[in-house]
Short mmCIF file of N, CA and C and ligand atoms in Angstrom, two decimals:
data_model
loop_
_atom_site.label_atom_id
_atom_site.label_comp_id
_atom_site.label_asym_id
_atom_site.label_seq_id
_atom_site.Cartn_x
_atom_site.Cartn_y
_atom_site.Cartn_z
N MET A 26 36.60 1.93 -9.27
CA MET A 26 37.17 3.26 -9.49
C MET A 26 38.37 3.13 -10.41
N SER A 27 38.63 4.20 -11.10
CA SER A 27 39.82 4.19 -11.94
C SER A 27 40.47 5.57 -11.98
N VAL A 28 41.77 5.52 -12.25
CA VAL A 28 42.53 6.77 -12.37
C VAL A 28 42.33 7.31 -13.78
N LEU A 29 41.92 8.57 -13.88
CA LEU A 29 41.66 9.18 -15.17
C LEU A 29 42.90 9.90 -15.67
N ASN A 30 42.92 10.12 -16.97
CA ASN A 30 44.02 10.83 -17.58
C ASN A 30 43.86 12.33 -17.33
N ILE A 31 44.90 12.97 -16.81
CA ILE A 31 44.84 14.41 -16.55
C ILE A 31 45.28 15.17 -17.79
N VAL A 32 44.40 16.06 -18.22
CA VAL A 32 44.63 16.87 -19.42
C VAL A 32 45.60 18.00 -19.06
N THR A 33 46.53 18.30 -19.96
CA THR A 33 47.47 19.39 -19.69
C THR A 33 47.39 20.44 -20.80
N THR A 34 47.93 21.63 -20.50
CA THR A 34 47.96 22.72 -21.50
C THR A 34 48.82 22.26 -22.67
N PRO A 35 48.50 22.67 -23.88
CA PRO A 35 47.45 23.63 -24.27
C PRO A 35 46.12 22.98 -24.71
N ASP A 36 45.71 21.90 -24.10
CA ASP A 36 44.44 21.28 -24.51
C ASP A 36 43.29 22.29 -24.37
N PRO A 37 42.52 22.50 -25.46
CA PRO A 37 41.47 23.54 -25.42
C PRO A 37 40.36 23.27 -24.41
N VAL A 38 40.20 22.03 -23.96
CA VAL A 38 39.13 21.74 -23.00
C VAL A 38 39.34 22.52 -21.70
N LEU A 39 40.61 22.85 -21.41
CA LEU A 39 40.92 23.61 -20.19
C LEU A 39 40.45 25.06 -20.28
N ARG A 40 40.09 25.50 -21.48
CA ARG A 40 39.70 26.89 -21.71
C ARG A 40 38.20 27.05 -21.87
N ARG A 41 37.47 25.95 -21.76
CA ARG A 41 36.02 26.03 -21.96
C ARG A 41 35.29 26.11 -20.62
N LYS A 42 34.06 26.64 -20.67
CA LYS A 42 33.25 26.73 -19.46
C LYS A 42 32.53 25.40 -19.23
N ALA A 43 32.50 24.98 -17.98
CA ALA A 43 31.84 23.72 -17.65
C ALA A 43 30.34 23.96 -17.43
N HIS A 44 29.56 22.92 -17.64
CA HIS A 44 28.11 23.00 -17.47
C HIS A 44 27.71 22.61 -16.06
N LYS A 45 26.57 23.14 -15.65
CA LYS A 45 26.06 22.79 -14.33
C LYS A 45 25.69 21.31 -14.27
N VAL A 46 25.92 20.70 -13.11
CA VAL A 46 25.52 19.31 -12.90
C VAL A 46 24.03 19.29 -12.58
N THR A 47 23.28 18.47 -13.30
CA THR A 47 21.85 18.37 -13.02
C THR A 47 21.46 16.95 -12.66
N ASP A 48 22.30 16.00 -13.03
CA ASP A 48 21.98 14.59 -12.81
C ASP A 48 23.00 14.00 -11.84
N PHE A 49 22.52 13.59 -10.68
CA PHE A 49 23.43 13.06 -9.66
C PHE A 49 23.38 11.53 -9.61
N GLY A 50 23.07 10.96 -10.74
CA GLY A 50 22.92 9.50 -10.85
C GLY A 50 24.26 8.77 -10.92
N LYS A 51 24.16 7.57 -11.45
CA LYS A 51 25.28 6.63 -11.43
C LYS A 51 26.54 7.16 -12.13
N ASP A 52 26.35 7.77 -13.29
CA ASP A 52 27.52 8.26 -14.05
C ASP A 52 28.24 9.36 -13.27
N PHE A 53 27.44 10.23 -12.64
CA PHE A 53 28.04 11.30 -11.85
C PHE A 53 28.81 10.73 -10.65
N GLN A 54 28.22 9.74 -9.98
CA GLN A 54 28.87 9.12 -8.82
C GLN A 54 30.20 8.48 -9.22
N GLN A 55 30.16 7.86 -10.38
CA GLN A 55 31.38 7.23 -10.91
C GLN A 55 32.46 8.29 -11.17
N LEU A 56 32.04 9.40 -11.78
CA LEU A 56 32.98 10.48 -12.07
C LEU A 56 33.59 11.02 -10.77
N ALA A 57 32.74 11.25 -9.76
CA ALA A 57 33.23 11.77 -8.48
C ALA A 57 34.26 10.80 -7.88
N ASP A 58 33.94 9.51 -7.87
CA ASP A 58 34.87 8.51 -7.32
C ASP A 58 36.18 8.48 -8.12
N ASP A 59 36.06 8.52 -9.43
CA ASP A 59 37.25 8.47 -10.27
C ASP A 59 38.11 9.71 -10.08
N MET A 60 37.47 10.85 -9.90
CA MET A 60 38.25 12.08 -9.68
C MET A 60 38.98 12.04 -8.34
N ILE A 61 38.34 11.49 -7.32
CA ILE A 61 39.01 11.36 -6.02
C ILE A 61 40.24 10.46 -6.17
N GLU A 62 40.04 9.36 -6.88
CA GLU A 62 41.16 8.43 -7.05
C GLU A 62 42.29 9.07 -7.87
N THR A 63 41.92 9.82 -8.88
CA THR A 63 42.91 10.49 -9.73
C THR A 63 43.69 11.53 -8.93
N LEU A 64 42.96 12.27 -8.08
CA LEU A 64 43.60 13.28 -7.25
C LEU A 64 44.62 12.65 -6.29
N ARG A 65 44.22 11.54 -5.69
CA ARG A 65 45.12 10.87 -4.73
C ARG A 65 46.32 10.25 -5.43
N ASP A 66 46.08 9.78 -6.64
CA ASP A 66 47.14 9.12 -7.39
C ASP A 66 48.18 10.14 -7.86
N ALA A 67 47.73 11.38 -8.14
CA ALA A 67 48.61 12.36 -8.81
C ALA A 67 49.94 12.59 -8.09
N PRO A 68 50.05 12.88 -6.79
CA PRO A 68 48.99 13.31 -5.90
C PRO A 68 48.83 14.82 -5.99
N GLY A 69 47.62 15.27 -5.64
CA GLY A 69 47.37 16.71 -5.64
C GLY A 69 46.43 17.05 -4.52
N VAL A 70 46.09 18.33 -4.41
CA VAL A 70 45.17 18.78 -3.36
C VAL A 70 43.81 19.16 -3.93
N GLY A 71 43.73 19.32 -5.25
CA GLY A 71 42.45 19.68 -5.83
C GLY A 71 42.41 19.29 -7.30
N LEU A 72 41.19 19.00 -7.78
CA LEU A 72 41.02 18.62 -9.17
C LEU A 72 39.63 19.06 -9.62
N ALA A 73 39.58 19.64 -10.82
CA ALA A 73 38.30 20.06 -11.40
C ALA A 73 38.01 19.19 -12.62
N ALA A 74 36.73 18.92 -12.86
CA ALA A 74 36.36 17.97 -13.92
C ALA A 74 36.97 18.31 -15.30
N PRO A 75 37.06 19.60 -15.69
CA PRO A 75 37.69 19.87 -16.99
C PRO A 75 39.12 19.35 -17.09
N GLN A 76 39.77 19.18 -15.95
CA GLN A 76 41.14 18.65 -15.96
C GLN A 76 41.21 17.17 -16.32
N VAL A 77 40.05 16.52 -16.30
CA VAL A 77 40.01 15.15 -16.81
C VAL A 77 39.15 15.10 -18.09
N GLY A 78 38.99 16.28 -18.70
CA GLY A 78 38.32 16.38 -19.99
C GLY A 78 36.81 16.37 -19.94
N ILE A 79 36.24 16.56 -18.75
CA ILE A 79 34.78 16.51 -18.59
C ILE A 79 34.28 17.91 -18.24
N LEU A 80 33.41 18.46 -19.09
CA LEU A 80 32.95 19.83 -18.87
C LEU A 80 31.73 19.89 -17.97
N GLN A 81 31.92 19.43 -16.74
CA GLN A 81 30.88 19.53 -15.72
C GLN A 81 31.43 20.32 -14.55
N GLN A 82 30.54 21.02 -13.87
CA GLN A 82 30.97 21.83 -12.73
C GLN A 82 31.11 20.95 -11.49
N LEU A 83 32.24 20.30 -11.42
CA LEU A 83 32.53 19.43 -10.28
C LEU A 83 33.98 19.60 -9.88
N ILE A 84 34.20 19.79 -8.57
CA ILE A 84 35.57 19.87 -8.06
C ILE A 84 35.73 18.89 -6.89
N VAL A 85 36.91 18.34 -6.75
CA VAL A 85 37.22 17.57 -5.55
C VAL A 85 38.49 18.18 -4.93
N ILE A 86 38.46 18.30 -3.63
CA ILE A 86 39.59 18.87 -2.90
C ILE A 86 39.87 17.96 -1.71
N GLU A 87 41.12 17.65 -1.51
CA GLU A 87 41.47 16.92 -0.29
C GLU A 87 42.68 17.61 0.30
N TYR A 88 42.47 18.14 1.48
CA TYR A 88 43.50 19.00 2.04
C TYR A 88 43.64 18.76 3.53
N GLY A 89 44.87 18.71 3.98
CA GLY A 89 45.15 18.59 5.40
C GLY A 89 46.31 19.48 5.76
N ASP A 90 46.54 19.62 7.05
CA ASP A 90 47.64 20.44 7.52
C ASP A 90 48.92 19.59 7.50
N ASP A 91 49.82 19.95 6.60
CA ASP A 91 51.05 19.16 6.45
C ASP A 91 51.89 19.13 7.72
N ASP A 92 51.75 20.18 8.52
CA ASP A 92 52.58 20.27 9.73
C ASP A 92 52.01 19.46 10.88
N ASP A 93 50.78 19.03 10.73
CA ASP A 93 50.15 18.30 11.82
C ASP A 93 49.39 17.10 11.27
N GLU A 94 50.07 15.96 11.20
CA GLU A 94 49.46 14.80 10.57
C GLU A 94 48.39 14.14 11.43
N SER A 95 48.29 14.59 12.70
CA SER A 95 47.24 14.01 13.55
C SER A 95 45.86 14.54 13.15
N VAL A 96 45.85 15.65 12.42
CA VAL A 96 44.57 16.19 11.93
C VAL A 96 44.26 15.48 10.60
N PRO A 97 43.13 14.76 10.53
CA PRO A 97 42.85 14.03 9.30
C PRO A 97 42.58 14.98 8.14
N LYS A 98 42.92 14.54 6.95
CA LYS A 98 42.64 15.33 5.75
C LYS A 98 41.14 15.41 5.57
N LYS A 99 40.70 16.51 4.99
CA LYS A 99 39.28 16.67 4.75
C LYS A 99 39.01 16.62 3.24
N LEU A 100 37.99 15.85 2.89
CA LEU A 100 37.64 15.69 1.48
C LEU A 100 36.38 16.50 1.16
N PHE A 101 36.47 17.29 0.10
CA PHE A 101 35.30 18.05 -0.36
C PHE A 101 34.98 17.63 -1.79
N VAL A 102 33.74 17.27 -2.03
CA VAL A 102 33.26 17.00 -3.38
C VAL A 102 32.12 17.98 -3.61
N VAL A 103 32.32 18.96 -4.48
CA VAL A 103 31.33 20.02 -4.63
C VAL A 103 30.95 20.19 -6.10
N ALA A 104 29.65 20.09 -6.35
CA ALA A 104 29.11 20.34 -7.69
C ALA A 104 28.57 21.76 -7.74
N ASN A 105 28.64 22.36 -8.92
CA ASN A 105 28.14 23.73 -9.15
C ASN A 105 28.62 24.72 -8.09
N PRO A 106 29.90 24.70 -7.75
CA PRO A 106 30.38 25.59 -6.69
C PRO A 106 30.40 27.04 -7.16
N GLU A 107 30.14 27.91 -6.22
CA GLU A 107 30.06 29.34 -6.52
C GLU A 107 30.63 30.09 -5.33
N ILE A 108 31.48 31.06 -5.59
CA ILE A 108 32.00 31.89 -4.49
C ILE A 108 30.97 32.98 -4.25
N VAL A 109 30.36 32.96 -3.06
CA VAL A 109 29.30 33.92 -2.77
C VAL A 109 29.81 35.08 -1.92
N GLN A 110 30.99 34.92 -1.38
CA GLN A 110 31.58 35.97 -0.56
C GLN A 110 33.08 35.81 -0.61
N ARG A 111 33.79 36.93 -0.73
CA ARG A 111 35.25 36.82 -0.66
C ARG A 111 35.80 38.00 0.13
N SER A 112 36.84 37.75 0.90
CA SER A 112 37.41 38.81 1.72
C SER A 112 38.17 39.79 0.85
N GLU A 113 38.24 41.03 1.33
CA GLU A 113 38.99 42.02 0.57
C GLU A 113 40.49 41.86 0.75
N ASP A 114 40.88 41.24 1.86
CA ASP A 114 42.32 41.08 2.04
C ASP A 114 42.84 39.97 1.14
N LEU A 115 43.85 40.35 0.37
CA LEU A 115 44.44 39.43 -0.60
C LEU A 115 45.77 38.93 -0.06
N VAL A 116 46.09 37.70 -0.40
CA VAL A 116 47.39 37.16 0.00
C VAL A 116 48.05 36.51 -1.22
N GLU A 117 49.35 36.64 -1.28
CA GLU A 117 50.08 35.97 -2.35
C GLU A 117 50.52 34.61 -1.89
N GLY A 118 50.45 33.65 -2.78
CA GLY A 118 50.92 32.32 -2.43
C GLY A 118 51.34 31.60 -3.69
N ILE A 119 52.14 30.57 -3.51
CA ILE A 119 52.67 29.86 -4.67
C ILE A 119 51.74 28.70 -5.03
N GLU A 120 51.38 28.66 -6.31
CA GLU A 120 50.47 27.62 -6.79
C GLU A 120 51.10 26.81 -7.91
N GLY A 121 50.70 25.57 -7.95
CA GLY A 121 51.01 24.72 -9.09
C GLY A 121 49.70 24.19 -9.62
N CYS A 122 49.76 23.45 -10.71
CA CYS A 122 48.54 22.91 -11.28
C CYS A 122 48.88 21.59 -11.97
N LEU A 123 48.06 20.58 -11.74
CA LEU A 123 48.30 19.28 -12.36
C LEU A 123 48.22 19.38 -13.89
N SER A 124 47.53 20.41 -14.39
CA SER A 124 47.39 20.58 -15.83
C SER A 124 48.49 21.44 -16.45
N ILE A 125 49.35 22.01 -15.58
CA ILE A 125 50.48 22.81 -16.07
C ILE A 125 51.73 22.30 -15.34
N PRO A 126 52.15 21.09 -15.69
CA PRO A 126 53.17 20.43 -14.86
C PRO A 126 54.51 21.16 -14.80
N GLU A 127 54.80 22.00 -15.80
CA GLU A 127 56.15 22.55 -15.87
C GLU A 127 56.30 23.92 -15.22
N LEU A 128 55.21 24.49 -14.68
CA LEU A 128 55.29 25.84 -14.13
C LEU A 128 54.64 25.95 -12.75
N ILE A 129 55.17 26.87 -11.95
CA ILE A 129 54.48 27.31 -10.75
C ILE A 129 54.45 28.83 -10.78
N GLY A 130 53.65 29.42 -9.91
CA GLY A 130 53.57 30.87 -9.94
C GLY A 130 53.07 31.42 -8.63
N SER A 131 53.31 32.72 -8.44
CA SER A 131 52.84 33.40 -7.25
C SER A 131 51.56 34.15 -7.61
N VAL A 132 50.47 33.80 -6.91
CA VAL A 132 49.14 34.30 -7.29
C VAL A 132 48.50 34.98 -6.09
N GLU A 133 47.87 36.12 -6.36
CA GLU A 133 47.15 36.83 -5.33
C GLU A 133 45.70 36.32 -5.28
N ARG A 134 45.27 35.95 -4.08
CA ARG A 134 43.89 35.44 -3.92
C ARG A 134 43.29 36.04 -2.65
N SER A 135 41.97 36.01 -2.57
CA SER A 135 41.30 36.40 -1.33
C SER A 135 41.69 35.43 -0.23
N ARG A 136 41.88 35.97 0.97
CA ARG A 136 42.31 35.09 2.06
C ARG A 136 41.16 34.21 2.57
N LYS A 137 39.95 34.71 2.42
CA LYS A 137 38.79 33.94 2.88
C LYS A 137 37.73 33.95 1.80
N VAL A 138 37.07 32.82 1.64
CA VAL A 138 35.91 32.78 0.74
C VAL A 138 34.80 31.96 1.37
N VAL A 139 33.59 32.24 0.93
CA VAL A 139 32.46 31.38 1.26
C VAL A 139 31.97 30.79 -0.06
N VAL A 140 31.88 29.47 -0.08
CA VAL A 140 31.49 28.75 -1.30
C VAL A 140 30.15 28.07 -1.07
N LYS A 141 29.26 28.25 -2.02
CA LYS A 141 28.00 27.50 -1.99
C LYS A 141 27.97 26.55 -3.16
N GLY A 142 27.36 25.40 -2.96
CA GLY A 142 27.26 24.43 -4.04
C GLY A 142 26.41 23.26 -3.58
N LEU A 143 26.60 22.15 -4.24
CA LEU A 143 25.85 20.93 -3.90
C LEU A 143 26.84 19.82 -3.59
N ASN A 144 26.49 18.99 -2.62
CA ASN A 144 27.36 17.84 -2.35
C ASN A 144 27.07 16.75 -3.39
N ARG A 145 27.71 15.61 -3.26
CA ARG A 145 27.59 14.61 -4.31
C ARG A 145 26.21 13.97 -4.37
N HIS A 146 25.39 14.26 -3.37
CA HIS A 146 24.01 13.75 -3.42
C HIS A 146 23.03 14.83 -3.88
N GLY A 147 23.59 15.98 -4.26
CA GLY A 147 22.74 17.04 -4.78
C GLY A 147 22.15 17.94 -3.70
N GLN A 148 22.65 17.78 -2.47
CA GLN A 148 22.13 18.61 -1.38
C GLN A 148 22.99 19.87 -1.21
N PRO A 149 22.37 20.99 -0.87
CA PRO A 149 23.12 22.24 -0.74
C PRO A 149 24.16 22.21 0.37
N VAL A 150 25.32 22.78 0.08
CA VAL A 150 26.37 22.91 1.09
C VAL A 150 26.91 24.33 1.06
N LYS A 151 27.41 24.77 2.19
CA LYS A 151 28.04 26.08 2.29
C LYS A 151 29.35 25.87 3.03
N ILE A 152 30.43 26.29 2.44
CA ILE A 152 31.75 26.05 3.03
C ILE A 152 32.46 27.38 3.25
N LYS A 153 32.93 27.57 4.47
CA LYS A 153 33.75 28.75 4.75
C LYS A 153 35.20 28.31 4.73
N ALA A 154 36.00 28.89 3.86
CA ALA A 154 37.39 28.46 3.74
C ALA A 154 38.32 29.64 3.95
N GLU A 155 39.46 29.34 4.58
CA GLU A 155 40.49 30.35 4.82
C GLU A 155 41.83 29.86 4.33
N ASP A 156 42.71 30.82 4.08
CA ASP A 156 44.11 30.52 3.78
C ASP A 156 44.26 29.51 2.65
N TRP A 157 45.02 28.42 2.88
CA TRP A 157 45.29 27.51 1.76
C TRP A 157 44.03 26.89 1.19
N LEU A 158 43.11 26.54 2.07
CA LEU A 158 41.87 25.93 1.58
C LEU A 158 41.10 26.93 0.70
N ALA A 159 41.08 28.19 1.11
CA ALA A 159 40.41 29.23 0.31
C ALA A 159 41.10 29.36 -1.05
N ARG A 160 42.41 29.31 -1.04
CA ARG A 160 43.18 29.39 -2.29
C ARG A 160 42.84 28.23 -3.21
N ILE A 161 42.77 27.03 -2.66
CA ILE A 161 42.48 25.85 -3.48
C ILE A 161 41.08 25.98 -4.10
N PHE A 162 40.10 26.40 -3.31
CA PHE A 162 38.75 26.58 -3.85
C PHE A 162 38.76 27.59 -5.00
N GLN A 163 39.46 28.71 -4.82
CA GLN A 163 39.48 29.73 -5.88
C GLN A 163 40.15 29.18 -7.14
N HIS A 164 41.22 28.44 -6.96
CA HIS A 164 41.94 27.85 -8.10
C HIS A 164 41.03 26.86 -8.85
N GLU A 165 40.36 25.98 -8.10
CA GLU A 165 39.53 24.94 -8.74
C GLU A 165 38.30 25.54 -9.42
N ILE A 166 37.68 26.52 -8.77
CA ILE A 166 36.48 27.13 -9.36
C ILE A 166 36.87 27.89 -10.63
N ASP A 167 38.05 28.48 -10.66
CA ASP A 167 38.55 29.10 -11.89
C ASP A 167 38.57 28.10 -13.04
N HIS A 168 38.99 26.86 -12.76
CA HIS A 168 39.04 25.85 -13.83
C HIS A 168 37.68 25.67 -14.49
N LEU A 169 36.60 25.82 -13.73
CA LEU A 169 35.26 25.61 -14.29
C LEU A 169 34.88 26.73 -15.25
N ASP A 170 35.60 27.85 -15.15
CA ASP A 170 35.38 28.97 -16.07
C ASP A 170 36.45 29.02 -17.16
N GLY A 171 37.29 28.02 -17.22
CA GLY A 171 38.35 28.01 -18.23
C GLY A 171 39.53 28.91 -17.90
N ILE A 172 39.65 29.26 -16.61
CA ILE A 172 40.73 30.15 -16.18
C ILE A 172 41.83 29.34 -15.49
N LEU A 173 43.07 29.64 -15.85
CA LEU A 173 44.22 28.96 -15.25
C LEU A 173 45.00 29.95 -14.38
N PHE A 174 45.76 29.43 -13.42
CA PHE A 174 46.46 30.35 -12.51
C PHE A 174 47.43 31.27 -13.26
N THR A 175 47.93 30.79 -14.38
CA THR A 175 48.87 31.60 -15.17
C THR A 175 48.19 32.83 -15.78
N ASP A 176 46.86 32.85 -15.81
CA ASP A 176 46.12 34.04 -16.27
C ASP A 176 46.12 35.12 -15.21
N ARG A 177 46.38 34.74 -13.97
CA ARG A 177 46.20 35.67 -12.85
C ARG A 177 47.52 36.24 -12.35
N THR A 178 48.60 35.87 -12.96
CA THR A 178 49.90 36.37 -12.49
C THR A 178 50.91 36.38 -13.63
N ASP A 179 51.87 37.30 -13.51
CA ASP A 179 53.00 37.29 -14.43
C ASP A 179 54.20 36.60 -13.80
N LYS A 180 54.05 36.33 -12.50
CA LYS A 180 55.19 35.74 -11.79
C LYS A 180 55.10 34.22 -11.87
N VAL A 181 55.58 33.67 -12.96
CA VAL A 181 55.60 32.22 -13.14
C VAL A 181 57.01 31.76 -13.43
N TRP A 182 57.36 30.59 -12.98
CA TRP A 182 58.69 30.08 -13.24
C TRP A 182 58.68 28.54 -13.19
N GLN A 183 59.78 27.98 -13.66
CA GLN A 183 59.90 26.53 -13.62
C GLN A 183 60.39 26.12 -12.24
N PRO A 184 59.68 25.20 -11.60
CA PRO A 184 60.07 24.84 -10.24
C PRO A 184 61.42 24.15 -10.18
N THR A 185 62.14 24.43 -9.11
CA THR A 185 63.37 23.70 -8.85
C THR A 185 63.09 22.78 -7.66
N GLU A 186 64.06 22.04 -7.25
CA GLU A 186 63.84 21.11 -6.15
C GLU A 186 63.52 21.83 -4.84
N GLU A 187 63.92 23.11 -4.77
CA GLU A 187 63.65 23.85 -3.54
C GLU A 187 62.19 24.29 -3.41
N ASP A 188 61.50 24.34 -4.53
CA ASP A 188 60.10 24.79 -4.49
C ASP A 188 59.22 23.62 -4.11
N GLU A 189 58.52 23.81 -3.00
CA GLU A 189 57.61 22.75 -2.56
C GLU A 189 56.19 23.27 -2.69
N VAL A 190 55.46 22.74 -3.62
CA VAL A 190 54.15 23.30 -3.91
C VAL A 190 53.10 22.20 -4.02
N PRO A 191 51.97 22.39 -3.36
CA PRO A 191 50.89 21.43 -3.57
C PRO A 191 50.28 21.63 -4.96
N ALA A 192 50.00 20.59 -5.65
CA ALA A 192 49.51 20.70 -7.02
C ALA A 192 47.99 20.63 -7.07
N ASP A 193 47.40 21.58 -7.76
CA ASP A 193 45.98 21.48 -8.03
C ASP A 193 45.74 22.04 -9.41
ZN1 LIG B 213 44.77 23.59 -11.56
#
């Protein structure tokens, strides 16, 4: 495994649409492993393939409850993810992005989403996510469409030491 270089704005690759994954062979497995390692190294809570310059529909998310370390972190590797259901109730929350290191922002997102996609072996998965996990999924899936969190809000600012934000 190796840590990949994270692309930052204004690199145009972040604005392009990613292609569906069709081949779950060796190269794809390597990419998934490298993205997990890159995410942990950053460290961040989510990473989408375009953020490492690869236009494939692949996201990795690793998220745990910071207030309760006895609960193990959960790792999600999802290819071709799609939001098939989203709650009407919206919540604002502060987001950062590994590809926009100098800014954070307050973004409105659905509080709950249902995501369908394929796991790293190409088998169908369905994930019900709430709160922070739902936010991370929405943020990462946006990356696959070339959308950044700064497109979804005008409330962006440079973080100070008081701002504690998980990066994705
Ligand atoms: Zn991001």
